[in-house]
GROMACS .gro file of C-alpha atoms in nm:
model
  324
    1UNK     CA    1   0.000   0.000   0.000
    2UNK     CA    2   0.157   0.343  -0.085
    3UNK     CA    3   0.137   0.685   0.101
    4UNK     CA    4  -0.182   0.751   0.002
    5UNK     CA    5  -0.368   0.428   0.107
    6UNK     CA    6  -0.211   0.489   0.478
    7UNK     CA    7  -0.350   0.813   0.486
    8UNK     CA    8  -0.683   0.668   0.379
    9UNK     CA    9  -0.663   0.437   0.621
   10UNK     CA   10  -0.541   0.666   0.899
   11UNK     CA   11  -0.869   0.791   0.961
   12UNK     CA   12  -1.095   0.677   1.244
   13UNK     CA   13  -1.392   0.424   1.244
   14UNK     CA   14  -1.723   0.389   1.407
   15UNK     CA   15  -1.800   0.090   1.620
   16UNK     CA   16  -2.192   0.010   1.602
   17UNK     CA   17  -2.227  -0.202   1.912
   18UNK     CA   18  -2.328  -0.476   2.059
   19UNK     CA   19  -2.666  -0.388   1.988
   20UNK     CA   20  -2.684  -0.099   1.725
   21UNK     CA   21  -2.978   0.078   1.872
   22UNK     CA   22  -3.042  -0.067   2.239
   23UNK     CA   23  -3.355   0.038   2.375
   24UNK     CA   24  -3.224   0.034   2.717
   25UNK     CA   25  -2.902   0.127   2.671
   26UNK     CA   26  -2.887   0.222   3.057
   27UNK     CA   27  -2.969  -0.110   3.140
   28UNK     CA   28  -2.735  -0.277   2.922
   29UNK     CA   29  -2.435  -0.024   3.040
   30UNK     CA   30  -2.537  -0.192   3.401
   31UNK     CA   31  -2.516  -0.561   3.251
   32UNK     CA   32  -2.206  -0.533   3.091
   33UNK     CA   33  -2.066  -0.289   3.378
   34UNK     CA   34  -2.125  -0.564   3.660
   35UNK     CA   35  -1.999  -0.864   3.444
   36UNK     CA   36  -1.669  -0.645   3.400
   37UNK     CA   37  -1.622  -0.527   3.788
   38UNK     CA   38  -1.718  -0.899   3.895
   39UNK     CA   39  -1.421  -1.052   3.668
   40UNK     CA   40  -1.177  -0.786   3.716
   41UNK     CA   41  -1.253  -0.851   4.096
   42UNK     CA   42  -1.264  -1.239   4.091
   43UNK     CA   43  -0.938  -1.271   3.860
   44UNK     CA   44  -0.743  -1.013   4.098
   45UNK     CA   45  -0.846  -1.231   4.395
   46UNK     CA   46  -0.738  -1.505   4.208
   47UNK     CA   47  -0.394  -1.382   4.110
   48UNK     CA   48  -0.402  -1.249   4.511
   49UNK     CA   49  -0.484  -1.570   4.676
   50UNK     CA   50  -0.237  -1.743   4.460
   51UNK     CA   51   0.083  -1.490   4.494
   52UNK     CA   52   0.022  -1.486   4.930
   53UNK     CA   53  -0.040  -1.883   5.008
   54UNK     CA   54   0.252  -2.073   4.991
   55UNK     CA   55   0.023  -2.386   4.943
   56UNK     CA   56  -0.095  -2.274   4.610
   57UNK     CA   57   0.249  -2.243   4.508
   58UNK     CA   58   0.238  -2.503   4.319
   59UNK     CA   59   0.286  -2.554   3.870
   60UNK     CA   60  -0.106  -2.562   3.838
   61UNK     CA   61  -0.151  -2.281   4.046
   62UNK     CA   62   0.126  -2.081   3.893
   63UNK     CA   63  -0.054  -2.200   3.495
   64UNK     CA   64  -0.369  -2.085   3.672
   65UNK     CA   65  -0.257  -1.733   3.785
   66UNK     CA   66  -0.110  -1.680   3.433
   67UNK     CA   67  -0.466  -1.728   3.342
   68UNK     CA   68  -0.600  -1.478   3.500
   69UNK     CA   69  -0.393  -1.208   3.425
   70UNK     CA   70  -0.464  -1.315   3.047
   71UNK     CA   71  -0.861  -1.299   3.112
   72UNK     CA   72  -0.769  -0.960   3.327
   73UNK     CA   73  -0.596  -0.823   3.030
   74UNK     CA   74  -0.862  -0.934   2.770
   75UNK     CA   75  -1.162  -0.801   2.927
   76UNK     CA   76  -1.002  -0.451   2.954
   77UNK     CA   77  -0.921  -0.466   2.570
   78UNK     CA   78  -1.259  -0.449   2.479
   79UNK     CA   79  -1.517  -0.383   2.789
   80UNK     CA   80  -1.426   0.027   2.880
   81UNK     CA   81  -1.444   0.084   2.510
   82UNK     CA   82  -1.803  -0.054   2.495
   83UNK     CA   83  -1.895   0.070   2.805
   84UNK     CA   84  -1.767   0.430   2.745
   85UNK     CA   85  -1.937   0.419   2.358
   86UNK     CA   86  -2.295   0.320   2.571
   87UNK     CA   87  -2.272   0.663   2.727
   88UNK     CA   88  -2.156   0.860   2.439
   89UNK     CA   89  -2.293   0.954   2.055
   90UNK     CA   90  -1.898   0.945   1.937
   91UNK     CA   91  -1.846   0.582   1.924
   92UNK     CA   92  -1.525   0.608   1.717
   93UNK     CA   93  -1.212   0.441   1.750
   94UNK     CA   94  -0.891   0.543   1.571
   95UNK     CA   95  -0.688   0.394   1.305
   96UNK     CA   96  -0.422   0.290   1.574
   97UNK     CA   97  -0.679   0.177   1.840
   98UNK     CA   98  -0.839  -0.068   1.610
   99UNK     CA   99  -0.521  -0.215   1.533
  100UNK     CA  100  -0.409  -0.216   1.875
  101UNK     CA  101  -0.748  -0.398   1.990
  102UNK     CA  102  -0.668  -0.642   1.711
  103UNK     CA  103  -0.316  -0.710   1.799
  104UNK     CA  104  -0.390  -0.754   2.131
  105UNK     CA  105  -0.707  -1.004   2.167
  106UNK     CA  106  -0.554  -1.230   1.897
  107UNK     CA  107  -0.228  -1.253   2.153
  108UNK     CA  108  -0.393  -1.362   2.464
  109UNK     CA  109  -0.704  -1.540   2.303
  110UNK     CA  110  -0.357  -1.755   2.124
  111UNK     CA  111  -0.183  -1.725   2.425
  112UNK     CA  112  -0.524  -1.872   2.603
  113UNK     CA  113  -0.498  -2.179   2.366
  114UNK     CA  114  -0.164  -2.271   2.379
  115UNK     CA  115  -0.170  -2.199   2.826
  116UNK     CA  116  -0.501  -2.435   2.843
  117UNK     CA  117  -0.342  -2.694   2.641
  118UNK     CA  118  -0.020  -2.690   2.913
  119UNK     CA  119  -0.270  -2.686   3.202
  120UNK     CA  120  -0.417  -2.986   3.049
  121UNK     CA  121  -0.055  -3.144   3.024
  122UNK     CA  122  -0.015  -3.066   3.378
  123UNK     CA  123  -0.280  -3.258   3.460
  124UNK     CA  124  -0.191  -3.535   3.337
  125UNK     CA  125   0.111  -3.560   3.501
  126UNK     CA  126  -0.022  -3.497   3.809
  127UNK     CA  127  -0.272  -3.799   3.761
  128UNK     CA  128  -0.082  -4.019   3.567
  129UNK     CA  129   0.305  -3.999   3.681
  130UNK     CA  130   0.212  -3.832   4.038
  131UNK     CA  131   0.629  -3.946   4.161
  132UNK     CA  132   0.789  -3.740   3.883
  133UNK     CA  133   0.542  -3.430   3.886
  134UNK     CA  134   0.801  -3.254   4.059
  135UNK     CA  135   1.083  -3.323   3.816
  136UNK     CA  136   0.887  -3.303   3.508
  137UNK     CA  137   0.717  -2.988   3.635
  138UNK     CA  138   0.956  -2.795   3.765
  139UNK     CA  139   0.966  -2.405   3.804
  140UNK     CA  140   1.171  -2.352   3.536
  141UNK     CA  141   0.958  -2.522   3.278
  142UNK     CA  142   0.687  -2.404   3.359
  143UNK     CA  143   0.820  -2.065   3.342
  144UNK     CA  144   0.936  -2.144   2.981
  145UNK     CA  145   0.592  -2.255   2.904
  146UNK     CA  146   0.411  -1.925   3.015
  147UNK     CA  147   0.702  -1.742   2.805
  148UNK     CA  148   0.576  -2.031   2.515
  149UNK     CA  149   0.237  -1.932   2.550
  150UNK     CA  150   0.249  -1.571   2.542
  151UNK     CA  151   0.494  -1.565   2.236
  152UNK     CA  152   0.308  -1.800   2.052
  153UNK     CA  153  -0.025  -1.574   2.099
  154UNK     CA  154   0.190  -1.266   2.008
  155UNK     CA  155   0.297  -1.449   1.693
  156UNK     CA  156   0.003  -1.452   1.539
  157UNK     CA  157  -0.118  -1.066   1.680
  158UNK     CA  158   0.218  -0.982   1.455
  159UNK     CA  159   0.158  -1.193   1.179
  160UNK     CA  160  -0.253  -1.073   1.140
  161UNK     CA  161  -0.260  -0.729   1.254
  162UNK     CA  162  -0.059  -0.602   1.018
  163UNK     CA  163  -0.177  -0.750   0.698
  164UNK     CA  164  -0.534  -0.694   0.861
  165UNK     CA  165  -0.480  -0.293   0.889
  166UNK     CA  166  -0.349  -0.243   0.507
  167UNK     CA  167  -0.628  -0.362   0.337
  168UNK     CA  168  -0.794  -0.062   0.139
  169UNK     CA  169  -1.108   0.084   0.345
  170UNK     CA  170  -1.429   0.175   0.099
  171UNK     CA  171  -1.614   0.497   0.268
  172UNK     CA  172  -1.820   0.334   0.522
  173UNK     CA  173  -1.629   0.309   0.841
  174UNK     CA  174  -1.897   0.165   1.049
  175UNK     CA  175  -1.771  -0.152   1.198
  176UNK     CA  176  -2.112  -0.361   1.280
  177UNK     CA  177  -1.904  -0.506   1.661
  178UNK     CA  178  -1.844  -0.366   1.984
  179UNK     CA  179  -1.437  -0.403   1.924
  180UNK     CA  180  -1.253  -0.451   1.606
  181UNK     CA  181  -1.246  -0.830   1.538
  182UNK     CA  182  -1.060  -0.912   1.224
  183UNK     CA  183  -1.422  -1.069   1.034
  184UNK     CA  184  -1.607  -0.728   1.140
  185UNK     CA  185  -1.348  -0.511   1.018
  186UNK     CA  186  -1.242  -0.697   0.716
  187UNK     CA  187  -1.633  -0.656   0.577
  188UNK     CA  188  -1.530  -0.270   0.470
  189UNK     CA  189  -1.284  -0.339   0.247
  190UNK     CA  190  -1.290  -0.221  -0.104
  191UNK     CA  191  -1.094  -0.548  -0.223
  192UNK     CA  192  -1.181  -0.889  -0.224
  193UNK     CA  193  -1.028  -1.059   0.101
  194UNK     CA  194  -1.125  -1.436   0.010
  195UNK     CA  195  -0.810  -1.564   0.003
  196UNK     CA  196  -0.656  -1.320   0.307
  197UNK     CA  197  -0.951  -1.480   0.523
  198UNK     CA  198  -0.900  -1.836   0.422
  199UNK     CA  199  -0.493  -1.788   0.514
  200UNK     CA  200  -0.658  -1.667   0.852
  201UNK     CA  201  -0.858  -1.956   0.929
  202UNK     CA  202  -0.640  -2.192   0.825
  203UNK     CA  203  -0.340  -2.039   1.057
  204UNK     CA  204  -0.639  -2.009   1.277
  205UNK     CA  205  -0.678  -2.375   1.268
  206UNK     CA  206  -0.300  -2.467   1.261
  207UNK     CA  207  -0.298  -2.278   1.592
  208UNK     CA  208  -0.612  -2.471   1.776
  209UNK     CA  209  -0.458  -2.803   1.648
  210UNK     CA  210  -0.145  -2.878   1.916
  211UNK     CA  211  -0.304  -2.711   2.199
  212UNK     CA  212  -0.608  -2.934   2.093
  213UNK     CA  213  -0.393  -3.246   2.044
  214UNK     CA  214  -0.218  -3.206   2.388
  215UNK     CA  215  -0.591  -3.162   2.556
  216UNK     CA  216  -0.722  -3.500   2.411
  217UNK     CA  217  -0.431  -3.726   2.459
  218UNK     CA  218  -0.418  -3.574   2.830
  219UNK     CA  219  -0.759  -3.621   2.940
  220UNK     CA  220  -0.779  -3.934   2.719
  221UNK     CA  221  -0.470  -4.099   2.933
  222UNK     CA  222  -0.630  -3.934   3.244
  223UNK     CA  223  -0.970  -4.129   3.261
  224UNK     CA  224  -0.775  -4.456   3.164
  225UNK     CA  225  -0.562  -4.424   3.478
  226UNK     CA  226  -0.872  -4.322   3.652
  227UNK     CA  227  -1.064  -4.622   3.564
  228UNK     CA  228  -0.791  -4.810   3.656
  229UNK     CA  229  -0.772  -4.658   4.038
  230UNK     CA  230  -0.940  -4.852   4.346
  231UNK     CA  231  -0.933  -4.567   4.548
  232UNK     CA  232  -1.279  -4.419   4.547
  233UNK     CA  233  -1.121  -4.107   4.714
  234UNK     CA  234  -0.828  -4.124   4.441
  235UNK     CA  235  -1.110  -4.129   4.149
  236UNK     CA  236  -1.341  -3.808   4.325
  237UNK     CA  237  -0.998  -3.640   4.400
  238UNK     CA  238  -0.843  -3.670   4.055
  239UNK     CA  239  -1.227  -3.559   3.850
  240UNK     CA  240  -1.257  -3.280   4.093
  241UNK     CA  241  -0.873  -3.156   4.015
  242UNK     CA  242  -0.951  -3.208   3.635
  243UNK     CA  243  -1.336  -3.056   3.578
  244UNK     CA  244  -1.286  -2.729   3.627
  245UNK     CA  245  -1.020  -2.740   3.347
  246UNK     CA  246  -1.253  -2.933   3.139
  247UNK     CA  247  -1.553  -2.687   3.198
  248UNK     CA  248  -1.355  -2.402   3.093
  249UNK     CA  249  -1.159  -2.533   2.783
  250UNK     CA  250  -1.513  -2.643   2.621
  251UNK     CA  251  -1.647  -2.292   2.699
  252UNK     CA  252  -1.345  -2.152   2.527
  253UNK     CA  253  -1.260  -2.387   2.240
  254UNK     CA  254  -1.660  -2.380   2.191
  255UNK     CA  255  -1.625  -2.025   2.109
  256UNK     CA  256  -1.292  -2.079   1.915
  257UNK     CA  257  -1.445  -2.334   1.673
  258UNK     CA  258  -1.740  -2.121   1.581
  259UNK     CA  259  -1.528  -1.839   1.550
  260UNK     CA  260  -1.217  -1.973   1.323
  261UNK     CA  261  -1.367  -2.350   1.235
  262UNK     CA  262  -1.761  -2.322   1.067
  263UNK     CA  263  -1.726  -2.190   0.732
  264UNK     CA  264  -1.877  -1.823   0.634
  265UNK     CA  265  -2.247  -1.941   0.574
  266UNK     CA  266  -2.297  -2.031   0.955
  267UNK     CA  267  -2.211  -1.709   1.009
  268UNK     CA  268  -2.408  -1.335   1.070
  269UNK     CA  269  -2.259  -0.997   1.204
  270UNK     CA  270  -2.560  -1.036   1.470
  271UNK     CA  271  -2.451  -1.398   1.561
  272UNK     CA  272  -2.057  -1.295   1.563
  273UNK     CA  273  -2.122  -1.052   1.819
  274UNK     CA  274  -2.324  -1.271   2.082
  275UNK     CA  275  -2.017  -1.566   2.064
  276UNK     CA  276  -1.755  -1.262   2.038
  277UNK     CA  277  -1.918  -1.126   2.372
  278UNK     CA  278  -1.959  -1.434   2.496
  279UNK     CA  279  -1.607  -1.499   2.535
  280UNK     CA  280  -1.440  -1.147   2.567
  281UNK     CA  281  -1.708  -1.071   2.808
  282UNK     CA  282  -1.806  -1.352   3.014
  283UNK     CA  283  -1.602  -1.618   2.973
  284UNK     CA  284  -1.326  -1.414   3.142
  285UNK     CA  285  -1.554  -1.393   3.472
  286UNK     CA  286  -1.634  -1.752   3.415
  287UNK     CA  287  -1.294  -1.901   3.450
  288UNK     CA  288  -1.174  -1.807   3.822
  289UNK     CA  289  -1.565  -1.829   3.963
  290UNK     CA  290  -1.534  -2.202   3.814
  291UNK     CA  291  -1.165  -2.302   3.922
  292UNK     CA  292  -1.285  -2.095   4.296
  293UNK     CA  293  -1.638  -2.257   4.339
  294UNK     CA  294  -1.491  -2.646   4.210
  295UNK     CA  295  -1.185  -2.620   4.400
  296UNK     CA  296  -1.167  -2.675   4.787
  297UNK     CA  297  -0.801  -2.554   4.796
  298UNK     CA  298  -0.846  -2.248   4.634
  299UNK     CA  299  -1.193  -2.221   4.875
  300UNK     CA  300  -1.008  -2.238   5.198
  301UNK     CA  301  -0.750  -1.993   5.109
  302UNK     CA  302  -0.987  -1.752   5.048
  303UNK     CA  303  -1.151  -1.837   5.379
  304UNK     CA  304  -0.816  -1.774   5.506
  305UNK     CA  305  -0.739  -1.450   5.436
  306UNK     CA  306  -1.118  -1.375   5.475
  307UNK     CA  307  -0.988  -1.469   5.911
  308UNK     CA  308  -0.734  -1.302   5.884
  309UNK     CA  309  -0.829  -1.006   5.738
  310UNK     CA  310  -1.157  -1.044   6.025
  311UNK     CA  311  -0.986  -1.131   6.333
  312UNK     CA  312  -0.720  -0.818   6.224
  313UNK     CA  313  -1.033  -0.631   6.200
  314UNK     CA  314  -1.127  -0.752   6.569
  315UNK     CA  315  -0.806  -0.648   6.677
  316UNK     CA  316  -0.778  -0.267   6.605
  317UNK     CA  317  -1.186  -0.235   6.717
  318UNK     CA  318  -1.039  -0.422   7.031
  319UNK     CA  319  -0.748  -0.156   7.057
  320UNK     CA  320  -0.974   0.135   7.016
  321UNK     CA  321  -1.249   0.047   7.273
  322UNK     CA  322  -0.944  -0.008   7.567
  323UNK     CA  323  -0.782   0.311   7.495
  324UNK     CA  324  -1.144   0.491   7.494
   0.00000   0.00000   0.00000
């Protein structure tokens, strides 16, 4: 693209909404609002409870806590945007914002595959080969695999964005979303994008395949050894350690198969939006109320510093009434 088509394309667009013309758009602003402050407030705690009790130090804690900053991160991306566009008749978003919105949902919702396929792996050798856990996940690898996961997410933000942003824009910059996904945006351009947006998918695809392989073999290979257990306790133990990973990587790959999988005629702007909000919205206050309300170790460490934070509370009202 020369000079001239930057400059075109330098100018701002207009994002429609989730719903173009709410009828409550009060009501909706309080929705959307609450969804955001509960999973900014239940991934924080998350990342909180983790960081401060030394029994959650542990790899699938430390996978886990990399999750929720990801799910912190996304949710901001998009949410303040929408929420601040509710309350206001400018609903534009620059050249630069767009792209930036791009670039950075298409590295953590890659970084989210690739970090839910190690959790998965994790798993499994916590269930399977419970004596070398500690060797085979030790702190430094699974350091290397957060780096892993957040590169490879980044990897395809760099490869997509860019290409994404130079296509020729016709007049109309109305993007029918509440952020700028690449199918929304890709809609105004003056050229045909065919072959651009069968590249995508397919890289799209290329990307959901190991993180997908690693998921199936693991669980797979975790409900043979579970089968093969006498323990009754070891069976509950193991599916209560494993569900909440299960519950959220259906959620997640659900959304990720209708999004980069189903070809174009299963698709409408009006049906994009509700799975796009779906999991930029709530699926990031979904994760850490599922891994908090399914897991009894994560549960008593927030009861923890719930006593603690009551009995210092009891303390300084018990300082105050001697001294009056």
């Amino acid at each position: 693209m020369g000079m001239e088509g930057l400059l075109q394309n330098s100018t701002n667009f207009v994002l429609t909404g989730l719903i173009t013309h709410p009828a409550f758009p009060g009501l909706l602003f309080a929705i959307v609002f609450s969804i955001f402050v509960v999973a900014i407030t239940a991934n924080v705690l998350m990342i909180l409870l983790i960081h401060v009790d030394s029994r959650l130090h542990t790899p699938m804690y430390f996978l886990l806590s990399q999750l929720s900053i990801m799910d912190t991160i996304y949710i901001c991306i998009t949410v303040p945007k929408m929420l601040q566009d509710l309350l206001s008749k400018d609903k534009t978003i620059s050249f630069l914002g767009c792209a930036l919105q791009i670039f950075l949902y298409l590295t953590l919702i890659g970084g989210e595959f690739f970090l839910l396929g190690l959790m998965a792996y994790d798993r499994y050798v916590a269930v399977c080969d419970p004596l070398r856990y500690p060797l085979l996940m030790n702190r430094r690898l699974c350091l290397f695999m957060v780096l892993g996961s957040w590169a490879g997410g980044s990897l395809d933000g760099f490869m997509l964005t860019p290409v994404t942003m130079r296509f020729p824009f016709c007049s109309s910059r109305e993007i029918n979303h509440f952020f700028c996904e690449i199918p929304a945006v890709l809609r105004l351009s003056c050229t045909d994008t065919s072959l651009y947006e069968t590249l995508m998918y397919a890289c799209c695809v290329l990307m959901l395949l190991p993180p997908l392989s690693v998921i199936s073999v693991s669980y797979t290979r975790i409900l043979l050894t579970v089968h093969r257990m006498n323990s009754a306790e070891g069976r509950r133990k193991a599916f209560a350690t494993c569900s909440s990973h299960v519950t959220v990587v259906s959620m997640f790959y659900g959304a990720a198969f209708y999004t980069n999988v189903l070809p174009h005629s299963y698709h409408t702007p009006e049906r994009d939006k509700v799975v796009s909000a779906f999991y930029t919205i709530l699926t990031p206050m979904l994760n850490p109320l599922i891994y908090s309300l399914r897991n009894q170790e994560v549960a008593a460490a927030l009861r923890k510093v719930l006593g603690r934070c009551g009995s210092s509370q009891s303390i300084r009202v018990g300082t105050v009434i001697r001294k009056d």
